[in-house]
XYZ file of N, CA, C and O in Angstrom:
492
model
N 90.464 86.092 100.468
C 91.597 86.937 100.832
C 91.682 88.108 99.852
O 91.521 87.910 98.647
N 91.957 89.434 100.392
C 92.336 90.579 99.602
C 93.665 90.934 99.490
O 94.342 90.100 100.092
N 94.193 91.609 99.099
C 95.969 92.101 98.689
C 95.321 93.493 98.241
O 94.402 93.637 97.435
N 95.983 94.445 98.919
C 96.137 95.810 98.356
C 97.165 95.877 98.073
O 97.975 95.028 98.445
N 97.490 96.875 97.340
C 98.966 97.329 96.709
C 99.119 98.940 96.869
O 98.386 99.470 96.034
N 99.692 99.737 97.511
C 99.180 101.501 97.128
C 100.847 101.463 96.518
O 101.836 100.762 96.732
N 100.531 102.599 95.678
C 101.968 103.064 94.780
C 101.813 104.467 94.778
O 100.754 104.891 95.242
N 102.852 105.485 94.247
C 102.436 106.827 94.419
C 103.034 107.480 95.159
O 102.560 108.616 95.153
N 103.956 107.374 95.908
C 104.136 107.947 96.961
C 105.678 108.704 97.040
O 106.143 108.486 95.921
N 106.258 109.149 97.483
C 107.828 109.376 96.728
C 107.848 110.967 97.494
O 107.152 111.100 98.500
N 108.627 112.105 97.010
C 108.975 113.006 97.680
C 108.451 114.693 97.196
O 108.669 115.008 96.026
N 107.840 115.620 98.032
C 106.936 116.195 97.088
C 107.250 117.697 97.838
O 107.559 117.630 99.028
N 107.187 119.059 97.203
C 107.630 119.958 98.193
C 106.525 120.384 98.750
O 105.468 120.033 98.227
N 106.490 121.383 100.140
C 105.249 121.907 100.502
C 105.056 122.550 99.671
O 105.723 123.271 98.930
N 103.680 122.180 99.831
C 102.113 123.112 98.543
C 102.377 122.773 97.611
O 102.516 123.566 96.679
N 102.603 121.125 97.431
C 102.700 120.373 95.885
C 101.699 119.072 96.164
O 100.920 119.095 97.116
N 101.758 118.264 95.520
C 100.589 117.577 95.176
C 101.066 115.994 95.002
O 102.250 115.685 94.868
N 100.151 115.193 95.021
C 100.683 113.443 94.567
C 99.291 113.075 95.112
O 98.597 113.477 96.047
N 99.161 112.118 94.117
C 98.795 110.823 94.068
C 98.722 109.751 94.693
O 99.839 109.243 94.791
N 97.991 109.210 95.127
C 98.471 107.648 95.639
C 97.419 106.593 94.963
O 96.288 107.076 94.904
N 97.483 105.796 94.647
C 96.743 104.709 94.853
C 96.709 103.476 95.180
O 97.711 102.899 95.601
N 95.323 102.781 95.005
C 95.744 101.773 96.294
C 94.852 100.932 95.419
O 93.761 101.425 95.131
N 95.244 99.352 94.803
C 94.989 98.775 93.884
C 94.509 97.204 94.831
O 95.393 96.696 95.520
N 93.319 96.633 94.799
C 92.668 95.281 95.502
C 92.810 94.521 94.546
O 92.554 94.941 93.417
N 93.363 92.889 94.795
C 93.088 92.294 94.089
C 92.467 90.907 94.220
O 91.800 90.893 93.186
N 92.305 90.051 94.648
C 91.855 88.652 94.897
C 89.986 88.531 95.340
O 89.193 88.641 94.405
N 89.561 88.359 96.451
C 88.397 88.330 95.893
C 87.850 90.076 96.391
O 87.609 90.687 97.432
N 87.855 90.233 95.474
C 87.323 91.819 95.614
C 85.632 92.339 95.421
O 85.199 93.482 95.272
N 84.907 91.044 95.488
C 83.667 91.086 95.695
C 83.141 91.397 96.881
O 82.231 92.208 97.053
N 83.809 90.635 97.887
C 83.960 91.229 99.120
C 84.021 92.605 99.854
O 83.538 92.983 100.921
N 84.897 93.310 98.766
C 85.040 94.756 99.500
C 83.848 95.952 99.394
O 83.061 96.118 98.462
N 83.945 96.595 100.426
C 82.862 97.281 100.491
C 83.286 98.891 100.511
O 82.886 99.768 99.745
N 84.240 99.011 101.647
C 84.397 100.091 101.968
C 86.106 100.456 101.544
O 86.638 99.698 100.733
N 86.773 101.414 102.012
C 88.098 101.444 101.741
C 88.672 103.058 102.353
O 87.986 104.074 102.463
N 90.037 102.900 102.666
C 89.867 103.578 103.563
C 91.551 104.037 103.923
O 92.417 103.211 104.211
N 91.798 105.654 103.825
C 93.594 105.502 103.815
C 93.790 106.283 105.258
O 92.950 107.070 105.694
N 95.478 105.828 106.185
C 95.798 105.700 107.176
C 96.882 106.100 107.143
O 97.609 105.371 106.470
N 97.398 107.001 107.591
C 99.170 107.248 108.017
C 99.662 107.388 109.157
O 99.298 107.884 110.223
N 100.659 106.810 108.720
C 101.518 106.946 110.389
C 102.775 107.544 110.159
O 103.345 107.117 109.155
N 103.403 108.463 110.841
C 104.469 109.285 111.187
C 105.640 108.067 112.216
O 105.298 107.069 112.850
N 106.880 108.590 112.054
C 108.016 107.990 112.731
C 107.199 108.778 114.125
O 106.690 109.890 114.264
N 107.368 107.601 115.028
C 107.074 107.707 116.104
C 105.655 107.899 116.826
O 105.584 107.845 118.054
N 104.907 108.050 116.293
C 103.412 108.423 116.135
C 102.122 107.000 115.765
O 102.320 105.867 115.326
N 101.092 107.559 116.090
C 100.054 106.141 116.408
C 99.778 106.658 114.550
O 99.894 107.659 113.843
N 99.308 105.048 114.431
C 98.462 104.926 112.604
C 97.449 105.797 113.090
O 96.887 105.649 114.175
N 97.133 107.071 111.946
C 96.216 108.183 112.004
C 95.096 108.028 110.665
O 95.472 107.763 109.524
N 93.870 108.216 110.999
C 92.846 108.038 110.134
C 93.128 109.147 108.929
O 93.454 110.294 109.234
N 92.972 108.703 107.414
C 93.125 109.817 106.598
C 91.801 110.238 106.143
O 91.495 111.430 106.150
N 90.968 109.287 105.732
C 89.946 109.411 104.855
C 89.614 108.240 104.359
O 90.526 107.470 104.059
N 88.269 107.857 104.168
C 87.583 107.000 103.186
C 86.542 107.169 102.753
O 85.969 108.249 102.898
N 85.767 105.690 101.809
C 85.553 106.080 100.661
C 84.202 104.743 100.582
O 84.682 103.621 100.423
N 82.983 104.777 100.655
C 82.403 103.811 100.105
C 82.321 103.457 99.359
O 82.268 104.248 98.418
N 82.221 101.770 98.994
C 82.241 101.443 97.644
C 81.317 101.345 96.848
O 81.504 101.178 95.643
N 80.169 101.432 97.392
C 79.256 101.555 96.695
C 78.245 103.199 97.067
O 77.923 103.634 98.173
N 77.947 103.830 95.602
C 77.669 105.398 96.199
C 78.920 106.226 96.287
O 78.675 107.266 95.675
N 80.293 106.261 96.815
C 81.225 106.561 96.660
C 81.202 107.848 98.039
O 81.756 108.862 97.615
N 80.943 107.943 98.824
C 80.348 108.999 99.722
C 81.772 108.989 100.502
O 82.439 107.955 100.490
N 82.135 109.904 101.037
C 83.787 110.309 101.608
C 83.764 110.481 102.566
O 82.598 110.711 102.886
N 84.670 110.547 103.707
C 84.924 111.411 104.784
C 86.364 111.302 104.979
O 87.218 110.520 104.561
N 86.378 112.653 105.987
C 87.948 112.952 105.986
C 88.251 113.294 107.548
O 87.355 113.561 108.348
N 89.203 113.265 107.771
C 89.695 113.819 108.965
C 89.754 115.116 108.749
O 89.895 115.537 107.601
N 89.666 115.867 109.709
C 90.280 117.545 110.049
C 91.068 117.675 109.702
O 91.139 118.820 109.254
N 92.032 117.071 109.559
C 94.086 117.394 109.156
C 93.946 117.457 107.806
O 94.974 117.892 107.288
N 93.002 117.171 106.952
C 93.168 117.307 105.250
C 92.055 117.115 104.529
O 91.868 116.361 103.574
N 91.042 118.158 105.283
C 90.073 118.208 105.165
C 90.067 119.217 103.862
O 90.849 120.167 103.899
N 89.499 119.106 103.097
C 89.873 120.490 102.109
C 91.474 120.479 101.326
O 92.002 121.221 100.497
N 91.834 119.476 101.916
C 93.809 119.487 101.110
C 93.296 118.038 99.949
O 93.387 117.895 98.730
N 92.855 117.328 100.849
C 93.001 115.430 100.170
C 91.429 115.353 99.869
O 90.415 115.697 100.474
N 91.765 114.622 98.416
C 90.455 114.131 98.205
C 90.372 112.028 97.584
O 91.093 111.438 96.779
N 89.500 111.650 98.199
C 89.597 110.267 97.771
C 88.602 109.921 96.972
O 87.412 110.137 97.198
N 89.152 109.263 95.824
C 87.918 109.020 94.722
C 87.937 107.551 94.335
O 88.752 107.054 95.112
N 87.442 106.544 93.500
C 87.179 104.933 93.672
C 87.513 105.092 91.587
O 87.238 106.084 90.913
N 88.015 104.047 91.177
C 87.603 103.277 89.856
C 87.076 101.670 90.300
O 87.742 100.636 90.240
N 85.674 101.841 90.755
C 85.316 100.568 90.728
C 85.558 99.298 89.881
O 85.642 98.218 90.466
N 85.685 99.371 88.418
C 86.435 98.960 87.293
C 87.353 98.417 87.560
O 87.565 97.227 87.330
N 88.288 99.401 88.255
C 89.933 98.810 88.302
C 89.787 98.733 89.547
O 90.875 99.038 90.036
N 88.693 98.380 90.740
C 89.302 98.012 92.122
C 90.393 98.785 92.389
O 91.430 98.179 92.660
N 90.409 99.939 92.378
C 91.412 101.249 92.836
C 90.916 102.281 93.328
O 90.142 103.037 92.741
N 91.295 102.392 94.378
C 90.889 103.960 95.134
C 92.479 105.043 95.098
O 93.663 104.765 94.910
N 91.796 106.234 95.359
C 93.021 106.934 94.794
C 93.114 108.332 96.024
O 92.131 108.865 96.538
N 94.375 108.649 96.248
C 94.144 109.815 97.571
C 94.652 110.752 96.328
O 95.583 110.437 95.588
N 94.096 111.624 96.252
C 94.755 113.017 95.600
C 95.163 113.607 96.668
O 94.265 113.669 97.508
N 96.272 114.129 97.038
C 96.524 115.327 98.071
C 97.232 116.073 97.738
O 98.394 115.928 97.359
N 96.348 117.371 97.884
C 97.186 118.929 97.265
C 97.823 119.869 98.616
O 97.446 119.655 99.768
N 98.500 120.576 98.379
C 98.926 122.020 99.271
C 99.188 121.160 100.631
O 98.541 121.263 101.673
N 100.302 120.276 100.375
C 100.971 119.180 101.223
C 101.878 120.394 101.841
O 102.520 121.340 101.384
N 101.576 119.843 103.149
C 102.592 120.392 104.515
C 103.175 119.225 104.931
O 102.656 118.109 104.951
N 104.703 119.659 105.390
C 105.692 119.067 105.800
C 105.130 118.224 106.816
O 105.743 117.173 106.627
N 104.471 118.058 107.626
C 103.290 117.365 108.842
C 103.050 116.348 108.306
O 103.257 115.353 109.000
N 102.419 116.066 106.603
C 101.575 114.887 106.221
C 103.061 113.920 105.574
O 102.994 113.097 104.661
N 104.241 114.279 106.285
C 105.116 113.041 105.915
C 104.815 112.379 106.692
O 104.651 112.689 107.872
N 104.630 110.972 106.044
C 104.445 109.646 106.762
C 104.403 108.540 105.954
O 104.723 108.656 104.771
N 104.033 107.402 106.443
C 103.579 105.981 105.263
C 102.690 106.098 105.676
O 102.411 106.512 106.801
N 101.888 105.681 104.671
C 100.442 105.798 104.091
C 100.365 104.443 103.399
O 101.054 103.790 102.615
N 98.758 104.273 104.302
C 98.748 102.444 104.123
C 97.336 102.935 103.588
O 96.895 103.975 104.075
N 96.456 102.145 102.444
C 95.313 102.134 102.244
C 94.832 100.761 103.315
O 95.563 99.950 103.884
N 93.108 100.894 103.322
C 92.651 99.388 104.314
C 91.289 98.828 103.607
O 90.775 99.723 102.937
N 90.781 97.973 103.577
C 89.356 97.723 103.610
C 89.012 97.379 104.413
O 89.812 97.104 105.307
N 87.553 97.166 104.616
C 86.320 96.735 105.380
C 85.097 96.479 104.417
O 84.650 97.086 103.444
N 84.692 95.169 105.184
C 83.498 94.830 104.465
C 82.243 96.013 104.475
O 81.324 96.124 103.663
N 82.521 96.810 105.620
C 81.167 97.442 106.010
C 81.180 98.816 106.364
O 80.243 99.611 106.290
N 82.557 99.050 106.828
C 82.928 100.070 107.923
C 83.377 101.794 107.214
O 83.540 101.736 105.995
N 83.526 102.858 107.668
C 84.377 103.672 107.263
C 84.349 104.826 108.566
O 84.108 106.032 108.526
N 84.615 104.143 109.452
C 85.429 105.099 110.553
C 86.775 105.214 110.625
O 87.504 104.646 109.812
N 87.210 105.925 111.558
C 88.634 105.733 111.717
C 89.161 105.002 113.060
O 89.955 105.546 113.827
N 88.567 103.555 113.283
C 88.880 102.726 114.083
C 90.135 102.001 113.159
O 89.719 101.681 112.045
N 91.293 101.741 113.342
C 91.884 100.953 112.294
C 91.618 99.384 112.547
O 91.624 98.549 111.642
N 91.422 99.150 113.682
C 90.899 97.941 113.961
C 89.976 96.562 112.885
O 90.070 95.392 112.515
N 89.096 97.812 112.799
C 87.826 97.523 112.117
C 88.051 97.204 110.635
O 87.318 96.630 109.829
N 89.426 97.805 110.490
C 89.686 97.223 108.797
C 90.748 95.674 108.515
O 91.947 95.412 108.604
N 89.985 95.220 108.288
C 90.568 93.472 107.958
C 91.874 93.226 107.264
O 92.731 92.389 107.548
N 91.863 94.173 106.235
C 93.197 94.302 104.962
C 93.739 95.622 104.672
O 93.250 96.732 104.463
N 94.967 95.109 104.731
C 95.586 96.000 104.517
C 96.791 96.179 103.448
O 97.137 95.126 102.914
N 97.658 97.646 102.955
C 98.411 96.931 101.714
C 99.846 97.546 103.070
O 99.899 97.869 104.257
N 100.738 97.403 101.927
C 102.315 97.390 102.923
C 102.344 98.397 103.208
O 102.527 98.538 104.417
N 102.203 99.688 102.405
C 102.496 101.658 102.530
C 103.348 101.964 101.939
O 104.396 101.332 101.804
N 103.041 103.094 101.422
C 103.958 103.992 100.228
C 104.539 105.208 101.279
O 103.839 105.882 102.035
N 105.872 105.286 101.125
C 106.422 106.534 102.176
C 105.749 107.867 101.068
O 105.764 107.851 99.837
N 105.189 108.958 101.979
C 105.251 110.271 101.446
C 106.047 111.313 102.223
O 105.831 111.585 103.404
N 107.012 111.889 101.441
C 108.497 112.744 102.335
C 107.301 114.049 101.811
O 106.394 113.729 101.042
N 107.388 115.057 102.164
C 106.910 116.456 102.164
C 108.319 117.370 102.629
O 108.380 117.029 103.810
N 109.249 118.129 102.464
C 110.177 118.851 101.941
C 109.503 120.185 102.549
O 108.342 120.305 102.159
N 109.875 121.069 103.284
C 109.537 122.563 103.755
C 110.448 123.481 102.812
O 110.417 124.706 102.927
């Protein structure tokens, strides 16, 4: 079994910046891939970006492509979303996920998940 945890998240104005991260803990030998998701009030869970765990190789969606970047401390079993020049749009909760294998944006495909950190964005 895995447990994510993401923290980070809180209230930020447009074209400001935060943090998130997203902390694995139990058997974390297992994890491979990793991978962050938001969902908006009213709106389907939307692919953000992920992150292999091994090699560290990225991809992103179009919506924050060039805004968000996701980086790994293999060490500390933590992946981390940097996101800069935040628009009022990317309010949502933001759930990190793993997968043993995967890094699409099927959410399906990811086994674990942590609870979500709200991010408010302010116009």
């Amino acid at each position: 079994q895995v447990q994510l945890v993401e923290s980070g998240g809180g209230l930020a104005q447009a074209g400001g910046s935060l943090r998130l991260s997203c902390a694995a803990s139990g058997r974390t030998f297992s994890i491979y891939d990793m991978a962050w998701f938001r969902q908006a009030p009213g709106k389907e869970r939307e692919f953000v970006g992920s992150i292999r765990w091994i090699g560290g190789s990225t991809y992103y969606a179009d919506s924050v492509k060039g805004r968000f970047t996701i980086s790994r401390d293999n060490a500390k079993n933590t992946v981390y979303l940097q996101m800069a020049r935040l628009k009022p749009e990317d309010t949502a909760v933001y759930f990190c996920a793993a997968s043993r294998s995967y890094t699409g944006s099927v959410s399906s495909q990811y086994g674990f998940w942590g609870q979500g950190t709200q991010v408010t964005v302010s116009s």
